[in-house]
PDB file of C-alpha atoms in Angstrom:
ATOM      1  CA  MET A 144     -29.268 -59.002   2.745  1.00  0.00           C
ATOM      2  CA  ASP A 145     -29.842 -58.073  -0.909  1.00  0.00           C
ATOM      3  CA  VAL A 146     -28.151 -54.686  -0.659  1.00  0.00           C
ATOM      4  CA  ALA A 147     -28.422 -53.984  -4.398  1.00  0.00           C
ATOM      5  CA  TRP A 148     -32.215 -54.357  -4.210  1.00  0.00           C
ATOM      6  CA  PHE A 149     -32.420 -51.587  -1.635  1.00  0.00           C
ATOM      7  CA  PHE A 150     -30.060 -49.443  -3.696  1.00  0.00           C
ATOM      8  CA  ARG A 151     -32.241 -49.799  -6.788  1.00  0.00           C
ATOM      9  CA  LYS A 152     -35.303 -48.959  -4.717  1.00  0.00           C
ATOM     10  CA  ARG A 153     -33.607 -45.653  -3.965  1.00  0.00           C
ATOM     11  CA  THR A 154     -32.637 -44.986  -7.590  1.00  0.00           C
ATOM     12  CA  ARG A 155     -36.219 -45.642  -8.687  1.00  0.00           C
ATOM     13  CA  LEU A 156     -37.381 -43.039  -6.188  1.00  0.00           C
ATOM     14  CA  ILE A 157     -34.765 -40.545  -7.408  1.00  0.00           C
ATOM     15  CA  ARG A 158     -36.014 -40.931 -10.998  1.00  0.00           C
ATOM     16  CA  PHE A 159     -39.635 -40.644  -9.840  1.00  0.00           C
ATOM     17  CA  THR A 160     -38.895 -37.561  -7.736  1.00  0.00           C
ATOM     18  CA  TYR A 161     -37.142 -35.727 -10.561  1.00  0.00           C
ATOM     19  CA  GLU A 162     -39.766 -36.524 -13.199  1.00  0.00           C
ATOM     20  CA  ARG A 163     -42.721 -35.531 -11.023  1.00  0.00           C
ATOM     21  CA  ALA A 164     -41.119 -32.515  -9.375  1.00  0.00           C
ATOM     22  CA  ALA A 165     -39.657 -31.051 -12.590  1.00  0.00           C
ATOM     23  CA  LYS A 166     -42.908 -31.334 -14.561  1.00  0.00           C
ATOM     24  CA  PRO A 167     -44.681 -28.166 -13.285  1.00  0.00           C
ATOM     25  CA  PHE A 168     -41.563 -26.032 -13.780  1.00  0.00           C
ATOM     26  CA  ILE A 169     -41.041 -27.350 -17.317  1.00  0.00           C
ATOM     27  CA  GLU A 170     -44.686 -26.653 -18.110  1.00  0.00           C
ATOM     28  CA  MET A 171     -44.420 -23.116 -16.713  1.00  0.00           C
ATOM     29  CA  LYS A 172     -41.436 -22.369 -18.956  1.00  0.00           C
ATOM     30  CA  GLN A 173     -43.300 -23.719 -21.984  1.00  0.00           C
ATOM     31  CA  GLN A 174     -46.387 -21.624 -21.139  1.00  0.00           C
ATOM     32  CA  ILE A 175     -44.288 -18.472 -20.845  1.00  0.00           C
ATOM     33  CA  GLU A 176     -42.331 -19.158 -24.035  1.00  0.00           C
ATOM     34  CA  GLY A 177     -45.511 -19.900 -25.985  1.00  0.00           C
ATOM     35  CA  GLY A 178     -47.634 -17.134 -24.463  1.00  0.00           C
ATOM     36  CA  PHE A 179     -50.172 -19.634 -23.159  1.00  0.00           C
ATOM     37  CA  PRO A 180     -52.497 -19.106 -20.165  1.00  0.00           C
ATOM     38  CA  PRO A 181     -51.962 -17.920 -17.541  1.00  0.00           C
ATOM     39  CA  PHE A 182     -49.103 -16.056 -19.233  1.00  0.00           C
ATOM     40  CA  ASP A 183     -51.044 -14.897 -22.312  1.00  0.00           C
ATOM     41  CA  ASP A 184     -51.958 -11.425 -21.055  1.00  0.00           C
ATOM     42  CA  PRO A 185     -48.827  -9.636 -19.800  1.00  0.00           C
ATOM     43  CA  PRO A 186     -49.328  -6.335 -17.959  1.00  0.00           C
ATOM     44  CA  HIS A 187     -48.314  -3.162 -19.733  1.00  0.00           C
ATOM     45  CA  SER A 188     -44.743  -2.243 -18.957  1.00  0.00           C
ATOM     46  CA  GLU A 189     -42.100   0.113 -20.318  1.00  0.00           C
ATOM     47  CA  ASP A 190     -39.455  -2.381 -19.193  1.00  0.00           C
ATOM     48  CA  PRO A 191     -37.570  -3.788 -22.226  1.00  0.00           C
ATOM     49  CA  GLU A 192     -37.324  -7.173 -20.494  1.00  0.00           C
ATOM     50  CA  LEU A 193     -39.605  -9.831 -21.916  1.00  0.00           C
ATOM     51  CA  PRO A 194     -42.810 -10.410 -19.911  1.00  0.00           C
ATOM     52  CA  PHE A 195     -42.707 -12.977 -17.110  1.00  0.00           C
ATOM     53  CA  MET A 196     -38.924 -13.365 -17.299  1.00  0.00           C
ATOM     54  CA  ALA A 197     -38.730 -13.440 -13.497  1.00  0.00           C
ATOM     55  CA  GLU A 198     -41.150 -16.368 -13.420  1.00  0.00           C
ATOM     56  CA  TRP A 199     -39.278 -18.130 -16.241  1.00  0.00           C
ATOM     57  CA  SER A 200     -35.964 -17.641 -14.429  1.00  0.00           C
ATOM     58  CA  ASP A 201     -37.380 -18.975 -11.163  1.00  0.00           C
ATOM     59  CA  ALA A 202     -38.700 -22.089 -12.940  1.00  0.00           C
ATOM     60  CA  GLU A 203     -35.330 -22.673 -14.623  1.00  0.00           C
ATOM     61  CA  THR A 204     -33.482 -22.254 -11.316  1.00  0.00           C
ATOM     62  CA  ALA A 205     -35.878 -24.662  -9.597  1.00  0.00           C
ATOM     63  CA  ILE A 206     -35.133 -27.324 -12.231  1.00  0.00           C
ATOM     64  CA  VAL A 207     -31.377 -26.901 -11.775  1.00  0.00           C
ATOM     65  CA  VAL A 208     -31.618 -27.031  -7.977  1.00  0.00           C
ATOM     66  CA  LEU A 209     -33.829 -30.122  -8.248  1.00  0.00           C
ATOM     67  CA  GLY A 210     -31.240 -31.825 -10.457  1.00  0.00           C
ATOM     68  CA  ARG A 211     -28.439 -31.096  -7.993  1.00  0.00           C
ATOM     69  CA  SER A 212     -30.598 -32.334  -5.114  1.00  0.00           C
ATOM     70  CA  CYS A 213     -31.242 -35.605  -6.930  1.00  0.00           C
ATOM     71  CA  VAL A 214     -27.517 -36.046  -7.574  1.00  0.00           C
ATOM     72  CA  SER A 215     -26.963 -35.524  -3.845  1.00  0.00           C
ATOM     73  CA  MET A 216     -29.536 -38.251  -3.186  1.00  0.00           C
ATOM     74  CA  LEU A 217     -27.667 -40.541  -5.572  1.00  0.00           C
ATOM     75  CA  SER A 218     -24.362 -39.796  -3.843  1.00  0.00           C
ATOM     76  CA  ALA A 219     -25.883 -40.616  -0.447  1.00  0.00           C
ATOM     77  CA  SER A 220     -27.396 -43.838  -1.821  1.00  0.00           C
ATOM     78  CA  LEU A 221     -24.032 -45.005  -3.148  1.00  0.00           C
ATOM     79  CA  LYS A 222     -22.316 -44.239   0.148  1.00  0.00           C
ATOM     80  CA  LEU A 223     -25.004 -46.165   2.037  1.00  0.00           C
ATOM     81  CA  TYR A 224     -24.503 -49.093  -0.330  1.00  0.00           C
ATOM     82  CA  PHE A 225     -20.768 -49.139   0.369  1.00  0.00           C
ATOM     83  CA  LYS A 226     -21.172 -48.608   4.118  1.00  0.00           C
ATOM     84  CA  THR A 227     -23.672 -51.461   4.332  1.00  0.00           C
ATOM     85  CA  TRP A 228     -21.315 -53.884   2.615  1.00  0.00           C
ATOM     86  CA  GLU A 229     -18.379 -52.658   4.693  1.00  0.00           C
ATOM     87  CA  LYS A 230     -20.371 -53.582   7.789  1.00  0.00           C
ATOM     88  CA  GLU A 231     -21.440 -56.919   6.309  1.00  0.00           C
ATOM     89  CA  LEU A 232     -17.860 -57.801   5.367  1.00  0.00           C
ATOM     90  CA  ASP A 233     -16.185 -56.197   8.395  1.00  0.00           C
ATOM     91  CA  VAL A 234     -13.995 -54.139   6.063  1.00  0.00           C
ATOM     92  CA  PRO A 235     -11.092 -52.361   7.829  1.00  0.00           C
ATOM     93  CA  ARG A 236     -11.778 -48.724   8.708  1.00  0.00           C
ATOM     94  CA  GLU A 237      -8.857 -47.462   6.607  1.00  0.00           C
ATOM     95  CA  ASN A 238     -11.139 -47.870   3.599  1.00  0.00           C
ATOM     96  CA  ALA A 239     -13.259 -44.996   4.888  1.00  0.00           C
ATOM     97  CA  LYS A 240     -10.195 -42.765   5.106  1.00  0.00           C
ATOM     98  CA  ALA A 241      -9.463 -43.511   1.454  1.00  0.00           C
ATOM     99  CA  TRP A 242     -12.329 -41.163   0.488  1.00  0.00           C
ATOM    100  CA  ARG A 243      -9.906 -38.294   1.077  1.00  0.00           C
ATOM    101  CA  LYS A 244      -8.086 -39.292  -2.106  1.00  0.00           C
ATOM    102  CA  GLY A 245     -11.309 -39.291  -4.098  1.00  0.00           C
ATOM    103  CA  PHE A 246     -13.678 -42.047  -5.109  1.00  0.00           C
ATOM    104  CA  THR A 247     -11.823 -43.772  -7.953  1.00  0.00           C
ATOM    105  CA  ASP A 248      -8.172 -43.363  -6.955  1.00  0.00           C
ATOM    106  CA  GLY A 249      -8.875 -43.594  -3.245  1.00  0.00           C
ATOM    107  CA  TYR A 250     -11.916 -45.436  -2.008  1.00  0.00           C
ATOM    108  CA  LEU A 251     -12.710 -47.745  -4.937  1.00  0.00           C
ATOM    109  CA  SER A 252      -9.067 -48.717  -5.333  1.00  0.00           C
ATOM    110  CA  LYS A 253      -8.879 -49.638  -1.649  1.00  0.00           C
ATOM    111  CA  LEU A 254     -12.166 -51.531  -1.800  1.00  0.00           C
ATOM    112  CA  CYS A 255     -11.077 -53.483  -4.871  1.00  0.00           C
ATOM    113  CA  ASP A 256      -7.908 -54.476  -3.020  1.00  0.00           C
ATOM    114  CA  THR A 257     -10.150 -55.973  -0.337  1.00  0.00           C
ATOM    115  CA  LEU A 258     -12.093 -57.886  -2.988  1.00  0.00           C
ATOM    116  CA  SER A 259      -8.950 -58.812  -4.960  1.00  0.00           C
ATOM    117  CA  ILE A 260     -10.441 -57.387  -8.132  1.00  0.00           C
ATOM    118  CA  ASP A 261      -9.254 -54.815 -10.656  1.00  0.00           C
ATOM    119  CA  PRO A 262     -11.261 -51.551 -10.862  1.00  0.00           C
ATOM    120  CA  ASN A 263     -10.227 -51.310 -14.517  1.00  0.00           C
ATOM    121  CA  ASP A 264     -12.549 -54.238 -15.171  1.00  0.00           C
ATOM    122  CA  CYS A 265     -15.569 -52.227 -14.024  1.00  0.00           C
ATOM    123  CA  PRO A 266     -18.027 -51.612 -16.889  1.00  0.00           C
ATOM    124  CA  ALA A 267     -19.294 -48.361 -15.372  1.00  0.00           C
ATOM    125  CA  ASP A 268     -17.927 -44.918 -16.265  1.00  0.00           C
ATOM    126  CA  LEU A 269     -16.074 -44.228 -13.037  1.00  0.00           C
ATOM    127  CA  ALA A 270     -15.341 -40.614 -13.991  1.00  0.00           C
ATOM    128  CA  VAL A 271     -19.070 -39.892 -14.061  1.00  0.00           C
ATOM    129  CA  ILE A 272     -19.590 -41.608 -10.712  1.00  0.00           C
ATOM    130  CA  GLU A 273     -16.720 -39.709  -9.115  1.00  0.00           C
ATOM    131  CA  GLN A 274     -18.268 -36.460 -10.311  1.00  0.00           C
ATOM    132  CA  VAL A 275     -21.529 -37.451  -8.624  1.00  0.00           C
ATOM    133  CA  PHE A 276     -19.700 -37.199  -5.300  1.00  0.00           C
ATOM    134  CA  LEU A 277     -17.939 -33.979  -6.305  1.00  0.00           C
ATOM    135  CA  ALA A 278     -21.224 -32.374  -7.446  1.00  0.00           C
ATOM    136  CA  ARG A 279     -22.845 -33.372  -4.162  1.00  0.00           C
ATOM    137  CA  ASN A 280     -20.018 -31.729  -2.216  1.00  0.00           C
ATOM    138  CA  ARG A 281     -20.417 -28.489  -4.158  1.00  0.00           C
ATOM    139  CA  ASP A 282     -24.216 -28.544  -3.802  1.00  0.00           C
ATOM    140  CA  GLN A 283     -24.076 -29.112  -0.049  1.00  0.00           C
ATOM    141  CA  HIS A 284     -21.426 -26.443   0.535  1.00  0.00           C
ATOM    142  CA  PRO A 285     -22.427 -23.336  -1.467  1.00  0.00           C
ATOM    143  CA  GLU A 286     -20.135 -20.351  -1.157  1.00  0.00           C
ATOM    144  CA  SER A 287     -22.386 -17.366  -1.882  1.00  0.00           C
ATOM    145  CA  ILE A 288     -25.780 -16.311  -0.565  1.00  0.00           C
ATOM    146  CA  GLN A 289     -26.205 -14.084  -3.619  1.00  0.00           C
ATOM    147  CA  SER A 290     -26.905 -16.888  -6.083  1.00  0.00           C
ATOM    148  CA  MET A 291     -28.572 -20.290  -6.174  1.00  0.00           C
ATOM    149  CA  ASN A 292     -25.874 -21.467  -8.596  1.00  0.00           C
ATOM    150  CA  VAL A 293     -22.870 -23.392  -7.351  1.00  0.00           C
ATOM    151  CA  LYS A 294     -19.552 -23.556  -9.168  1.00  0.00           C
ATOM    152  CA  HIS A 295     -17.115 -26.346  -9.899  1.00  0.00           C
ATOM    153  CA  SER A 296     -14.075 -25.930  -7.670  1.00  0.00           C
ATOM    154  CA  SER A 297     -10.634 -25.365  -9.159  1.00  0.00           C
ATOM    155  CA  SER A 298      -9.430 -28.678  -7.718  1.00  0.00           C
ATOM    156  CA  ASP A 299     -12.370 -30.531  -9.269  1.00  0.00           C
ATOM    157  CA  ARG A 300     -11.669 -28.870 -12.634  1.00  0.00           C
ATOM    158  CA  ALA A 301      -8.024 -29.871 -12.396  1.00  0.00           C
ATOM    159  CA  LYS A 302      -9.061 -33.494 -12.008  1.00  0.00           C
ATOM    160  CA  HIS A 303     -11.916 -33.315 -14.528  1.00  0.00           C
ATOM    161  CA  PRO A 304     -11.103 -30.475 -16.966  1.00  0.00           C
ATOM    162  CA  ASN A 305     -14.177 -31.302 -19.058  1.00  0.00           C
ATOM    163  CA  PRO A 306     -16.862 -31.657 -16.357  1.00  0.00           C
ATOM    164  CA  PHE A 307     -19.816 -33.972 -16.830  1.00  0.00           C
ATOM    165  CA  PHE A 308     -22.289 -31.770 -14.952  1.00  0.00           C
ATOM    166  CA  ILE A 309     -22.138 -28.600 -17.031  1.00  0.00           C
ATOM    167  CA  SER A 310     -24.577 -26.763 -19.299  1.00  0.00           C
ATOM    168  CA  GLU A 311     -24.040 -26.756 -23.055  1.00  0.00           C
ATOM    169  CA  PRO A 312     -23.536 -22.957 -23.233  1.00  0.00           C
ATOM    170  CA  GLU A 313     -20.727 -23.181 -20.679  1.00  0.00           C
ATOM    171  CA  ARG A 314     -19.301 -26.305 -22.299  1.00  0.00           C
ATOM    172  CA  ALA A 315     -19.073 -24.348 -25.556  1.00  0.00           C
ATOM    173  CA  MET A 316     -16.694 -21.935 -23.810  1.00  0.00           C
ATOM    174  CA  TYR A 317     -14.114 -24.708 -23.495  1.00  0.00           C
ATOM    175  CA  VAL A 318     -11.377 -25.231 -26.059  1.00  0.00           C
ATOM    176  CA  GLY A 319     -10.409 -28.897 -26.069  1.00  0.00           C
ATOM    177  CA  ASP A 320      -9.821 -29.799 -22.455  1.00  0.00           C
ATOM    178  CA  GLU A 321      -8.924 -26.307 -21.267  1.00  0.00           C
ATOM    179  CA  LEU A 322     -11.037 -23.325 -20.331  1.00  0.00           C
ATOM    180  CA  GLY A 323      -9.540 -21.104 -23.002  1.00  0.00           C
ATOM    181  CA  ASP A 324      -9.016 -17.445 -22.129  1.00  0.00           C
ATOM    182  CA  ILE A 325     -11.405 -17.478 -19.161  1.00  0.00           C
ATOM    183  CA  SER A 326      -9.524 -19.906 -16.932  1.00  0.00           C
ATOM    184  CA  PHE A 327     -10.145 -17.589 -13.977  1.00  0.00           C
ATOM    185  CA  MET A 328     -13.852 -18.451 -14.156  1.00  0.00           C
ATOM    186  CA  SER A 329     -15.537 -21.595 -12.870  1.00  0.00           C
ATOM    187  CA  PRO A 330     -18.509 -23.108 -14.707  1.00  0.00           C
ATOM    188  CA  SER A 331     -21.686 -23.871 -12.781  1.00  0.00           C
ATOM    189  CA  VAL A 332     -22.659 -27.327 -11.612  1.00  0.00           C
ATOM    190  CA  HIS A 333     -25.582 -28.019 -13.939  1.00  0.00           C
ATOM    191  CA  VAL A 334     -27.723 -31.171 -13.834  1.00  0.00           C
ATOM    192  CA  ASP A 335     -30.431 -31.799 -16.429  1.00  0.00           C
ATOM    193  CA  ALA A 336     -32.634 -34.871 -16.880  1.00  0.00           C
ATOM    194  CA  GLU A 337     -30.284 -36.576 -19.345  1.00  0.00           C
ATOM    195  CA  MET A 338     -27.253 -36.095 -17.093  1.00  0.00           C
ATOM    196  CA  LEU A 339     -29.129 -37.331 -14.030  1.00  0.00           C
ATOM    197  CA  HIS A 340     -30.380 -40.467 -15.779  1.00  0.00           C
ATOM    198  CA  ARG A 341     -26.918 -41.203 -17.154  1.00  0.00           C
ATOM    199  CA  ALA A 342     -25.382 -40.809 -13.685  1.00  0.00           C
ATOM    200  CA  ILE A 343     -27.978 -43.170 -12.183  1.00  0.00           C
ATOM    201  CA  GLU A 344     -27.356 -45.733 -14.927  1.00  0.00           C
ATOM    202  CA  GLU A 345     -23.598 -45.650 -14.308  1.00  0.00           C
ATOM    203  CA  ALA A 346     -24.134 -46.024 -10.555  1.00  0.00           C
ATOM    204  CA  GLU A 347     -26.425 -49.006 -11.117  1.00  0.00           C
ATOM    205  CA  ARG A 348     -23.864 -50.518 -13.486  1.00  0.00           C
ATOM    206  CA  LEU A 349     -21.198 -50.212 -10.773  1.00  0.00           C
ATOM    207  CA  VAL A 350     -23.465 -51.820  -8.178  1.00  0.00           C
ATOM    208  CA  ASP A 351     -24.388 -54.656 -10.545  1.00  0.00           C
ATOM    209  CA  TRP A 352     -20.668 -55.329 -11.029  1.00  0.00           C
ATOM    210  CA  LEU A 353     -19.786 -55.219  -7.338  1.00  0.00           C
ATOM    211  CA  GLU A 354     -22.783 -57.067  -5.902  1.00  0.00           C
ATOM    212  CA  PRO A 355     -21.939 -60.666  -6.967  1.00  0.00           C
ATOM    213  CA  GLN A 356     -18.363 -60.141  -5.839  1.00  0.00           C
ATOM    214  CA  PHE A 357     -19.498 -58.919  -2.434  1.00  0.00           C
ATOM    215  CA  PHE A 358     -21.759 -61.972  -2.172  1.00  0.00           C
ATOM    216  CA  ALA A 359     -18.976 -64.339  -3.177  1.00  0.00           C
ATOM    217  CA  LEU A 360     -16.836 -62.951  -0.370  1.00  0.00           C
ATOM    218  CA  LYS A 361     -19.637 -62.931   2.213  1.00  0.00           C
ATOM    219  CA  TYR A 362     -21.229 -66.252   1.230  1.00  0.00           C
ATOM    220  CA  PRO A 363     -18.507 -68.329  -0.461  1.00  0.00           C
ATOM    221  CA  SER A 364     -20.671 -71.465  -0.496  1.00  0.00           C
ATOM    222  CA  SER A 365     -23.748 -69.832  -2.028  1.00  0.00           C
ATOM    223  CA  GLY A 366     -24.409 -67.968  -5.249  1.00  0.00           C
ATOM    224  CA  ALA A 367     -27.741 -66.546  -4.081  1.00  0.00           C
ATOM    225  CA  PRO A 368     -28.478 -63.441  -2.001  1.00  0.00           C
ATOM    226  CA  LYS A 369     -29.299 -63.957   1.651  1.00  0.00           C
ATOM    227  CA  ALA A 370     -32.426 -62.300   3.043  1.00  0.00           C
TER     228      ALA A 370
END
């Protein structure tokens, strides 16, 4: 089975989903900001808030939620990739338990032991990939019904003090690698188009590195994928 082919089919769909789904919300924000129809004739109001701010805020929130959802899809796709190869190679079940230590230090390290390879040789940015799984966990387990935002956990921040999935305004609040005088606060998990595409690229780079090594172990006498 060409497992990487199926993985890339999923990443193509993730890119397609984000680009098509985000487009109407991006256009709505641009229409509101530029005063274009149908937002060119605001109703009279004594409210000091700018017209159509509720609509602008909803569009912005929808884009952020969409980004987190796509990262969750990427996380699930990576896990399916690993689970498929574990089944193909009859990998011992203790590898699954290694997830409890995190992706890089736990699972990937254990998997590389099985393959007799060094994870330090991987060309992908493993910190970004690990944060894909962490962002998915935060997105799937929100803590407050009062907001659509989700926050980085304190344990995630301890491991990644300068998070990858964070907005520029909140990143500007950091001083070096520490959260300055507001360490009691947690920044939001923010995923924009650039971050999503970078995360997908790093995941594909990891898969491209692992795939020939999986094949060499599964099919030692052949250098070609098996259908």
